[in-house]
Short mmCIF file of C-alpha atoms in Angstrom, two decimals:
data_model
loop_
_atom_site.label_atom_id
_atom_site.label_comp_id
_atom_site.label_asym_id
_atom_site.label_seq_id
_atom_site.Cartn_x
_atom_site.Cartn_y
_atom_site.Cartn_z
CA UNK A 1 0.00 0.00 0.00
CA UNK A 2 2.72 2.21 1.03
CA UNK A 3 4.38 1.50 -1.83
CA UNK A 4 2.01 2.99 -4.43
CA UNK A 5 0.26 5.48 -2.58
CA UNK A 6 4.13 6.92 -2.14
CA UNK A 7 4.90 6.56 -5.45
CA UNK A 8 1.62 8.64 -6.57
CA UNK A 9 3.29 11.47 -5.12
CA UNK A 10 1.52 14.96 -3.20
CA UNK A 11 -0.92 15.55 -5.79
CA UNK A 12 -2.63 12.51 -4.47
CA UNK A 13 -1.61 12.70 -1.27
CA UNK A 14 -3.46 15.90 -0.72
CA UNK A 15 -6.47 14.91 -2.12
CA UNK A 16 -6.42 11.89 0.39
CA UNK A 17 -5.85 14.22 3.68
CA UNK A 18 -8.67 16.23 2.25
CA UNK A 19 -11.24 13.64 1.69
CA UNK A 20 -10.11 11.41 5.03
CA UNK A 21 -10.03 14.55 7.04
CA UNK A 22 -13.22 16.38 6.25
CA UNK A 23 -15.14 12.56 6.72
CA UNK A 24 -13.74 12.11 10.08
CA UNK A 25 -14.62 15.74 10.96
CA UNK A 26 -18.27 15.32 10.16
CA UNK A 27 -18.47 12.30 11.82
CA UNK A 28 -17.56 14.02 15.33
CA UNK A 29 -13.47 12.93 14.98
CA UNK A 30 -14.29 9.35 14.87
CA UNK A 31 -12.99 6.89 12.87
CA UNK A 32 -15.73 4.26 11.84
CA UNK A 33 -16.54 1.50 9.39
CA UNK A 34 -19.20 3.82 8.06
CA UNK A 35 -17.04 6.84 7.53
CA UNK A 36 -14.71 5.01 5.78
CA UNK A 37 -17.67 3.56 3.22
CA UNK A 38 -18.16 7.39 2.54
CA UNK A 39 -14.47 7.89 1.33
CA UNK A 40 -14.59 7.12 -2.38
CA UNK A 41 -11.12 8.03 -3.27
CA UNK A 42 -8.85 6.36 0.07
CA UNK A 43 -11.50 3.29 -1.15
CA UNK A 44 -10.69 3.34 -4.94
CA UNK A 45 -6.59 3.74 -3.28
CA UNK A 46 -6.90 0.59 -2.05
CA UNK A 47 -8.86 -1.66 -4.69
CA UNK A 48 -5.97 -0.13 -7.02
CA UNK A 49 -3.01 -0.95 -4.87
CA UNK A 50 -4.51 -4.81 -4.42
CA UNK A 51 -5.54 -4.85 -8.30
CA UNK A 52 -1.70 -3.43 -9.40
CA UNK A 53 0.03 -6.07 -7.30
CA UNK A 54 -1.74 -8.55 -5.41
CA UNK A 55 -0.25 -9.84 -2.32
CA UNK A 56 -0.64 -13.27 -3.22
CA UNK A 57 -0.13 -13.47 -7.21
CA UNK A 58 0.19 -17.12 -7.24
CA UNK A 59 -2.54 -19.38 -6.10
CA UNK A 60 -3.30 -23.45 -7.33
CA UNK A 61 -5.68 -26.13 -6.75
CA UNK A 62 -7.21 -29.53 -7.36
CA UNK A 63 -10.00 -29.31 -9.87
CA UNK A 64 -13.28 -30.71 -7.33
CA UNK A 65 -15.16 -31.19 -10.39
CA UNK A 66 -14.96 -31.11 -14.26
CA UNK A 67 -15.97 -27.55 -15.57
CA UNK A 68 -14.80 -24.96 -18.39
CA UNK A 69 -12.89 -22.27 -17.74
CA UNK A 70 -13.19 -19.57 -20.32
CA UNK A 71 -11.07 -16.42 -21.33
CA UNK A 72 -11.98 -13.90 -23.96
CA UNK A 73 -10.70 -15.96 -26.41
CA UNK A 74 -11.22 -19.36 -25.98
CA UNK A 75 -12.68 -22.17 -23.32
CA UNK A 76 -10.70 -25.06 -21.97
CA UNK A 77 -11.65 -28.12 -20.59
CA UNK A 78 -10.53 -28.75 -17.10
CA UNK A 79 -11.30 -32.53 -15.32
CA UNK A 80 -11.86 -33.67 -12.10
CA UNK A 81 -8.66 -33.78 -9.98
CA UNK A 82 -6.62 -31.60 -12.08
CA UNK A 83 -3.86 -29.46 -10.78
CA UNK A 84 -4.64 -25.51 -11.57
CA UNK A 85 -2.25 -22.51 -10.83
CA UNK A 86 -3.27 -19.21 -11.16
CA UNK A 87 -0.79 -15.48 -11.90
CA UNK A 88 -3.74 -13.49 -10.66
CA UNK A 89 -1.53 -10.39 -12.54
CA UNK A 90 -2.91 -11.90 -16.15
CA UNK A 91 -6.67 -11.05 -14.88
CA UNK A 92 -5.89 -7.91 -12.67
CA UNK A 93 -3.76 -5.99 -15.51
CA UNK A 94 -5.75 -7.73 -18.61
CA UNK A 95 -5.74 -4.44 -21.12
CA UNK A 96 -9.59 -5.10 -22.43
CA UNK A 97 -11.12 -5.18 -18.54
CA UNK A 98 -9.00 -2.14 -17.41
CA UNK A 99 -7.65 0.81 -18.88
CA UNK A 100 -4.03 1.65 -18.74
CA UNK A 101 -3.58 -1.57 -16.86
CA UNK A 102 -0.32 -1.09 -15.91
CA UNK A 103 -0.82 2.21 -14.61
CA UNK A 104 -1.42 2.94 -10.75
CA UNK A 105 -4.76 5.33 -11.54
CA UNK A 106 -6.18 6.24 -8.05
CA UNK A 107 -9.71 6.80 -8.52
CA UNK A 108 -10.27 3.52 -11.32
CA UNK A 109 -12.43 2.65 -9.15
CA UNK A 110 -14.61 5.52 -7.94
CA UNK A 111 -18.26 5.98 -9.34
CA UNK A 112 -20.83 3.35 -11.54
CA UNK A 113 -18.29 2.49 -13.77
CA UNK A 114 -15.34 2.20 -11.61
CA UNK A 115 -17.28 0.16 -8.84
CA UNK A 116 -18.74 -2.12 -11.98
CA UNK A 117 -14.88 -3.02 -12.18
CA UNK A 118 -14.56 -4.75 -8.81
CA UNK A 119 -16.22 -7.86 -10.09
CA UNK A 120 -12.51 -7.94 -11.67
CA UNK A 121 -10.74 -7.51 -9.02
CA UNK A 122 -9.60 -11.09 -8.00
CA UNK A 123 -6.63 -10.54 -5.69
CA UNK A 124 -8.22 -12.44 -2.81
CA UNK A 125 -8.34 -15.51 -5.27
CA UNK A 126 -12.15 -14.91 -6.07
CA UNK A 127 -14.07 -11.36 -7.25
CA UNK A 128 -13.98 -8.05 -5.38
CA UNK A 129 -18.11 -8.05 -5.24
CA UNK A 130 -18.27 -11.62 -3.94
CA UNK A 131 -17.72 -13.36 0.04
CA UNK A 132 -15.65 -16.17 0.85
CA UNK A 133 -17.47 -19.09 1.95
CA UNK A 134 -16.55 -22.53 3.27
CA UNK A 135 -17.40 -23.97 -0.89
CA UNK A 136 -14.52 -21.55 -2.69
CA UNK A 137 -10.90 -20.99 -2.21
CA UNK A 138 -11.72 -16.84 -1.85
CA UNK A 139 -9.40 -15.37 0.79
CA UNK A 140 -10.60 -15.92 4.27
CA UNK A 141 -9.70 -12.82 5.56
CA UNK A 142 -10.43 -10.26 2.68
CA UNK A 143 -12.15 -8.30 4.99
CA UNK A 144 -9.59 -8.17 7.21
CA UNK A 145 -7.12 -6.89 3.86
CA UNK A 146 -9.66 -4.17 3.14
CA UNK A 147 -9.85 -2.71 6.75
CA UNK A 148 -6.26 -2.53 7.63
CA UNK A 149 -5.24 -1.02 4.48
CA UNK A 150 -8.26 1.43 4.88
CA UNK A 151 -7.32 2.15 8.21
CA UNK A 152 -3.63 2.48 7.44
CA UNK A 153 -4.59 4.97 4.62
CA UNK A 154 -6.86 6.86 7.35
CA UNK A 155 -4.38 7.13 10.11
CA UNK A 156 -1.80 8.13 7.89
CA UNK A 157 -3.02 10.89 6.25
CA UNK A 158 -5.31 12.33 9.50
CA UNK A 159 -1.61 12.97 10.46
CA UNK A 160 0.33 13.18 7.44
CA UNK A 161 0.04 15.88 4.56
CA UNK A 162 2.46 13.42 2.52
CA UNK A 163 5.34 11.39 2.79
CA UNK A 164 8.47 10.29 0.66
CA UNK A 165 9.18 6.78 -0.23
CA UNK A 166 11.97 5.01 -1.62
CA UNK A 167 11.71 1.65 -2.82
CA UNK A 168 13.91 -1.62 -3.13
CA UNK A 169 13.94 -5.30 -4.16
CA UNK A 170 13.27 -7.83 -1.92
CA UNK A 171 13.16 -11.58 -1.36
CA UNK A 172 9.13 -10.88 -0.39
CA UNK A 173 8.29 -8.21 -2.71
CA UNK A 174 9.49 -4.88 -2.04
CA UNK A 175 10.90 -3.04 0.78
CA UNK A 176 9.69 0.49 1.24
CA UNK A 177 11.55 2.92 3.18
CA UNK A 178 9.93 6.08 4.46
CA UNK A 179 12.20 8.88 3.73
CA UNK A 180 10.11 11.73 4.92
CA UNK A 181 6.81 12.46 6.33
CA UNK A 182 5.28 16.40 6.09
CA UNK A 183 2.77 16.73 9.21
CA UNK A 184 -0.87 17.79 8.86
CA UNK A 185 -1.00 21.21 8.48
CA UNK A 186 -5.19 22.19 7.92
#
C-alpha cells in the first residue's frame, strides 16, 4: 500500500488528507466503518493498490469437479482432480477489462463504472463483489485486507500531509523505506 500510494506522489496525497479529514470531521473525529464507506477516493486507493500487485499473485488447486474455464478468447476443458495454478496479474492488468492496466490510476475505481470493475478484481483468489465461503478458495480474511489497508490509509493521512518513499527489491516483494513524512498542516 505504502508503496504505491508513495509513489503517486503529493498531488494525491493531498487529495487523500482532504477527503479522510473532512469525513472524520463530520463524523464528530471518529474513525468508523461507516465513515470510511463514505471515502470514495482512500477506497478506490486501495482496490488499485490490491488490483496493481496482489499480495498473493500465485494461487493453485485440485479441480473438485470437471468444468470450463473460459477467457476472452477461448474455453478449456478442465477434469476432475486436475492441478490448476493461477498469476492473478494476467486477470488484474488484462488491457480489455482495465484501462491503462499497468498504470497505478487512483480513482479507477470511484463511481458506476469504476465500482462495476470490482467484479474484476480477483486478488483475494475470487471477485472483489463476492464473500468467501466454506465452498470456494476466496481469501478468508479479505475483509480483514480491506480494513487494515483502509485504516492504514486513514491514520496516515489524518496525520500526514504526505510522505516520501523510496523503494527496493526484496526476497518478499518490495521493501519500502519512508524517507520523509510532512505533518498535517489544515
Amino acid at each position: 500500500m505504502l508503496k504505491w500510494v508513495g509513489r503517486a506522489g503529493l498531488k494525491l496525497h493531498i487529495k487523500l488528507a482532504q477527503e479522510i479529514r473532512s469525513v472524520i470531521r463530520s463524523n464528530g473525529g471518529k474513525i468508523t466503518m461507516g465513515a470510511m464507506e463514505r471515502m470514495p477516493l482512500m477506497k478506490s486507493v486501495v482496490y488499485e493498490a490490491l488490483r496493481i500487485e496482489p499480495p498473493v499473485p500465485s494461487q493453485y488447486a485440485k479441480a473438485k469437479r470437471d468444468f470450463v474455464i473460459e477467457s476472452h478468447d477461448a474455453a478449456f476443458r478442465i477434469k476432475e482432480g486436475e492441478i490448476l495454478f493461477g498469476f492473478q496479474p494476467f486477470a488484474t492488468k488484462d488491457p480489455r477489462i482495465f484501462h491503462r492496466p499497468e498504470e497505478f490510476l487512483p480513482d479507477r475505481f470511484v463511481g458506476e463504472n469504476g465500482e462495476k470493475l470490482l467484479k474484476h478484481v480477483v486478488w483475494s483468489n475470487g471477485p472483489e463483489t463476492e464473500r468467501s465461503t466454506v465452498n470456494n478458495k476466496q481469501c478468508a480474511g479479505k475483509d480483514f485486507v480491506l480494513l487494515v489497508s483502509r485504516l492504514l490509509l486513514v491514520e496516515l493521512f489524518l496525520r500526514y500531509d504526505s510522505f516520501d518513499i523510496e523503494v527496493a527489491a526484496s526476497p518478499l516483494g518490495a521493501s519500502v523505506t519512508l524517507k520523509s513524512l510532512k505533518r498535517a498542516s489544515f
